[in-house]
């Protein structure tokens, strides 16, 4: 809502089969099938098309939510430009 457009989710829930395929070419893909995507606890949000202002806002927003222990976010740069976000249970 802040910028009047939707976030682009590039990954949500993955099957074991898809995770195995992904490990062959994506260096960020978790090894030994330990990906939070397998449980639905993680999402990837693309920042490839975000403006500098949007990117700065997103980083600040994720950092604040991390400080509140609601999630853990990693900014991935190798294979794809995305925020890998793992949401915690209350």
PDB file of C-alpha atoms in Angstrom:
ATOM      1  CA  UNK A   1       0.000   0.000   0.000  1.00  0.00           C
ATOM      2  CA  UNK A   2       2.848   2.390   0.797  1.00  0.00           C
ATOM      3  CA  UNK A   3       3.932   2.684  -2.855  1.00  0.00           C
ATOM      4  CA  UNK A   4       0.655   1.797  -4.548  1.00  0.00           C
ATOM      5  CA  UNK A   5       1.800  -1.477  -6.058  1.00  0.00           C
ATOM      6  CA  UNK A   6       2.060  -5.129  -5.092  1.00  0.00           C
ATOM      7  CA  UNK A   7       5.154  -6.994  -3.992  1.00  0.00           C
ATOM      8  CA  UNK A   8       6.404  -9.650  -6.392  1.00  0.00           C
ATOM      9  CA  UNK A   9       6.592 -13.015  -4.600  1.00  0.00           C
ATOM     10  CA  UNK A  10       8.986 -15.287  -6.486  1.00  0.00           C
ATOM     11  CA  UNK A  11       8.827 -18.313  -4.208  1.00  0.00           C
ATOM     12  CA  UNK A  12       6.521 -19.599  -1.516  1.00  0.00           C
ATOM     13  CA  UNK A  13       5.877 -23.279  -0.799  1.00  0.00           C
ATOM     14  CA  UNK A  14       8.126 -25.771  -2.592  1.00  0.00           C
ATOM     15  CA  UNK A  15       7.818 -29.510  -3.024  1.00  0.00           C
ATOM     16  CA  UNK A  16      10.758 -31.770  -2.178  1.00  0.00           C
ATOM     17  CA  UNK A  17      11.133 -32.579  -5.873  1.00  0.00           C
ATOM     18  CA  UNK A  18      11.320 -28.922  -6.846  1.00  0.00           C
ATOM     19  CA  UNK A  19      13.815 -28.181  -4.046  1.00  0.00           C
ATOM     20  CA  UNK A  20      16.101 -30.959  -5.319  1.00  0.00           C
ATOM     21  CA  UNK A  21      15.976 -29.532  -8.855  1.00  0.00           C
ATOM     22  CA  UNK A  22      16.622 -26.030  -7.567  1.00  0.00           C
ATOM     23  CA  UNK A  23      19.746 -27.134  -5.690  1.00  0.00           C
ATOM     24  CA  UNK A  24      21.364 -28.072  -9.011  1.00  0.00           C
ATOM     25  CA  UNK A  25      21.555 -24.508 -10.301  1.00  0.00           C
ATOM     26  CA  UNK A  26      20.676 -22.101  -7.471  1.00  0.00           C
ATOM     27  CA  UNK A  27      23.513 -21.521  -5.015  1.00  0.00           C
ATOM     28  CA  UNK A  28      21.086 -20.012  -2.500  1.00  0.00           C
ATOM     29  CA  UNK A  29      18.890 -23.120  -2.360  1.00  0.00           C
ATOM     30  CA  UNK A  30      19.222 -24.887   0.980  1.00  0.00           C
ATOM     31  CA  UNK A  31      21.103 -28.139   0.961  1.00  0.00           C
ATOM     32  CA  UNK A  32      19.885 -31.407   2.480  1.00  0.00           C
ATOM     33  CA  UNK A  33      16.240 -30.365   2.121  1.00  0.00           C
ATOM     34  CA  UNK A  34      16.319 -27.979   5.077  1.00  0.00           C
ATOM     35  CA  UNK A  35      14.578 -25.118   3.291  1.00  0.00           C
ATOM     36  CA  UNK A  36      11.862 -23.261   5.164  1.00  0.00           C
ATOM     37  CA  UNK A  37      10.044 -23.110   1.802  1.00  0.00           C
ATOM     38  CA  UNK A  38       9.211 -26.808   2.252  1.00  0.00           C
ATOM     39  CA  UNK A  39       7.073 -25.952   5.286  1.00  0.00           C
ATOM     40  CA  UNK A  40       5.539 -22.743   3.959  1.00  0.00           C
ATOM     41  CA  UNK A  41       7.365 -20.664   6.586  1.00  0.00           C
ATOM     42  CA  UNK A  42       9.408 -18.669   4.050  1.00  0.00           C
ATOM     43  CA  UNK A  43       8.775 -16.477   1.053  1.00  0.00           C
ATOM     44  CA  UNK A  44      11.049 -14.772  -1.446  1.00  0.00           C
ATOM     45  CA  UNK A  45      10.176 -11.174  -2.368  1.00  0.00           C
ATOM     46  CA  UNK A  46      11.827  -9.884  -5.536  1.00  0.00           C
ATOM     47  CA  UNK A  47      13.443  -6.470  -5.367  1.00  0.00           C
ATOM     48  CA  UNK A  48      14.699  -6.520  -8.944  1.00  0.00           C
ATOM     49  CA  UNK A  49      12.188  -3.897 -10.113  1.00  0.00           C
ATOM     50  CA  UNK A  50      12.096  -1.780  -6.932  1.00  0.00           C
ATOM     51  CA  UNK A  51      13.204   1.826  -6.966  1.00  0.00           C
ATOM     52  CA  UNK A  52      15.917   2.994  -4.551  1.00  0.00           C
ATOM     53  CA  UNK A  53      13.219   4.532  -2.332  1.00  0.00           C
ATOM     54  CA  UNK A  54      11.198   1.299  -2.312  1.00  0.00           C
ATOM     55  CA  UNK A  55      14.297  -0.778  -1.586  1.00  0.00           C
ATOM     56  CA  UNK A  56      15.355   1.459   1.319  1.00  0.00           C
ATOM     57  CA  UNK A  57      11.827   1.353   2.746  1.00  0.00           C
ATOM     58  CA  UNK A  58      11.667  -2.442   2.457  1.00  0.00           C
ATOM     59  CA  UNK A  59      15.044  -2.897   4.166  1.00  0.00           C
ATOM     60  CA  UNK A  60      13.959  -0.629   7.035  1.00  0.00           C
ATOM     61  CA  UNK A  61      10.588  -2.378   7.361  1.00  0.00           C
ATOM     62  CA  UNK A  62      12.132  -5.867   7.437  1.00  0.00           C
ATOM     63  CA  UNK A  63      14.786  -4.726   9.928  1.00  0.00           C
ATOM     64  CA  UNK A  64      12.086  -3.379  12.245  1.00  0.00           C
ATOM     65  CA  UNK A  65      10.082  -6.615  12.045  1.00  0.00           C
ATOM     66  CA  UNK A  66      13.287  -8.581  12.733  1.00  0.00           C
ATOM     67  CA  UNK A  67      13.972  -6.463  15.829  1.00  0.00           C
ATOM     68  CA  UNK A  68      10.479  -7.407  17.035  1.00  0.00           C
ATOM     69  CA  UNK A  69      11.371 -11.114  16.517  1.00  0.00           C
ATOM     70  CA  UNK A  70       8.533 -11.595  14.032  1.00  0.00           C
ATOM     71  CA  UNK A  71      10.687 -12.743  11.130  1.00  0.00           C
ATOM     72  CA  UNK A  72      14.187 -13.222   9.789  1.00  0.00           C
ATOM     73  CA  UNK A  73      15.088 -11.647   6.461  1.00  0.00           C
ATOM     74  CA  UNK A  74      18.127 -12.139   4.250  1.00  0.00           C
ATOM     75  CA  UNK A  75      18.894 -10.085   1.186  1.00  0.00           C
ATOM     76  CA  UNK A  76      19.985 -12.514  -1.516  1.00  0.00           C
ATOM     77  CA  UNK A  77      22.065 -11.285  -4.428  1.00  0.00           C
ATOM     78  CA  UNK A  78      23.716 -14.288  -6.100  1.00  0.00           C
ATOM     79  CA  UNK A  79      21.141 -16.124  -8.197  1.00  0.00           C
ATOM     80  CA  UNK A  80      18.206 -13.787  -7.780  1.00  0.00           C
ATOM     81  CA  UNK A  81      17.593 -10.347  -6.364  1.00  0.00           C
ATOM     82  CA  UNK A  82      15.209 -11.091  -3.517  1.00  0.00           C
ATOM     83  CA  UNK A  83      14.552 -10.880   0.182  1.00  0.00           C
ATOM     84  CA  UNK A  84      14.287 -14.354   1.687  1.00  0.00           C
ATOM     85  CA  UNK A  85      11.846 -13.907   4.567  1.00  0.00           C
ATOM     86  CA  UNK A  86      11.133 -16.547   7.200  1.00  0.00           C
ATOM     87  CA  UNK A  87       8.122 -15.807   9.399  1.00  0.00           C
ATOM     88  CA  UNK A  88       8.047 -16.996  13.011  1.00  0.00           C
ATOM     89  CA  UNK A  89       5.075 -18.445  14.851  1.00  0.00           C
ATOM     90  CA  UNK A  90       3.658 -16.478  17.737  1.00  0.00           C
TER      91      UNK A  90
END
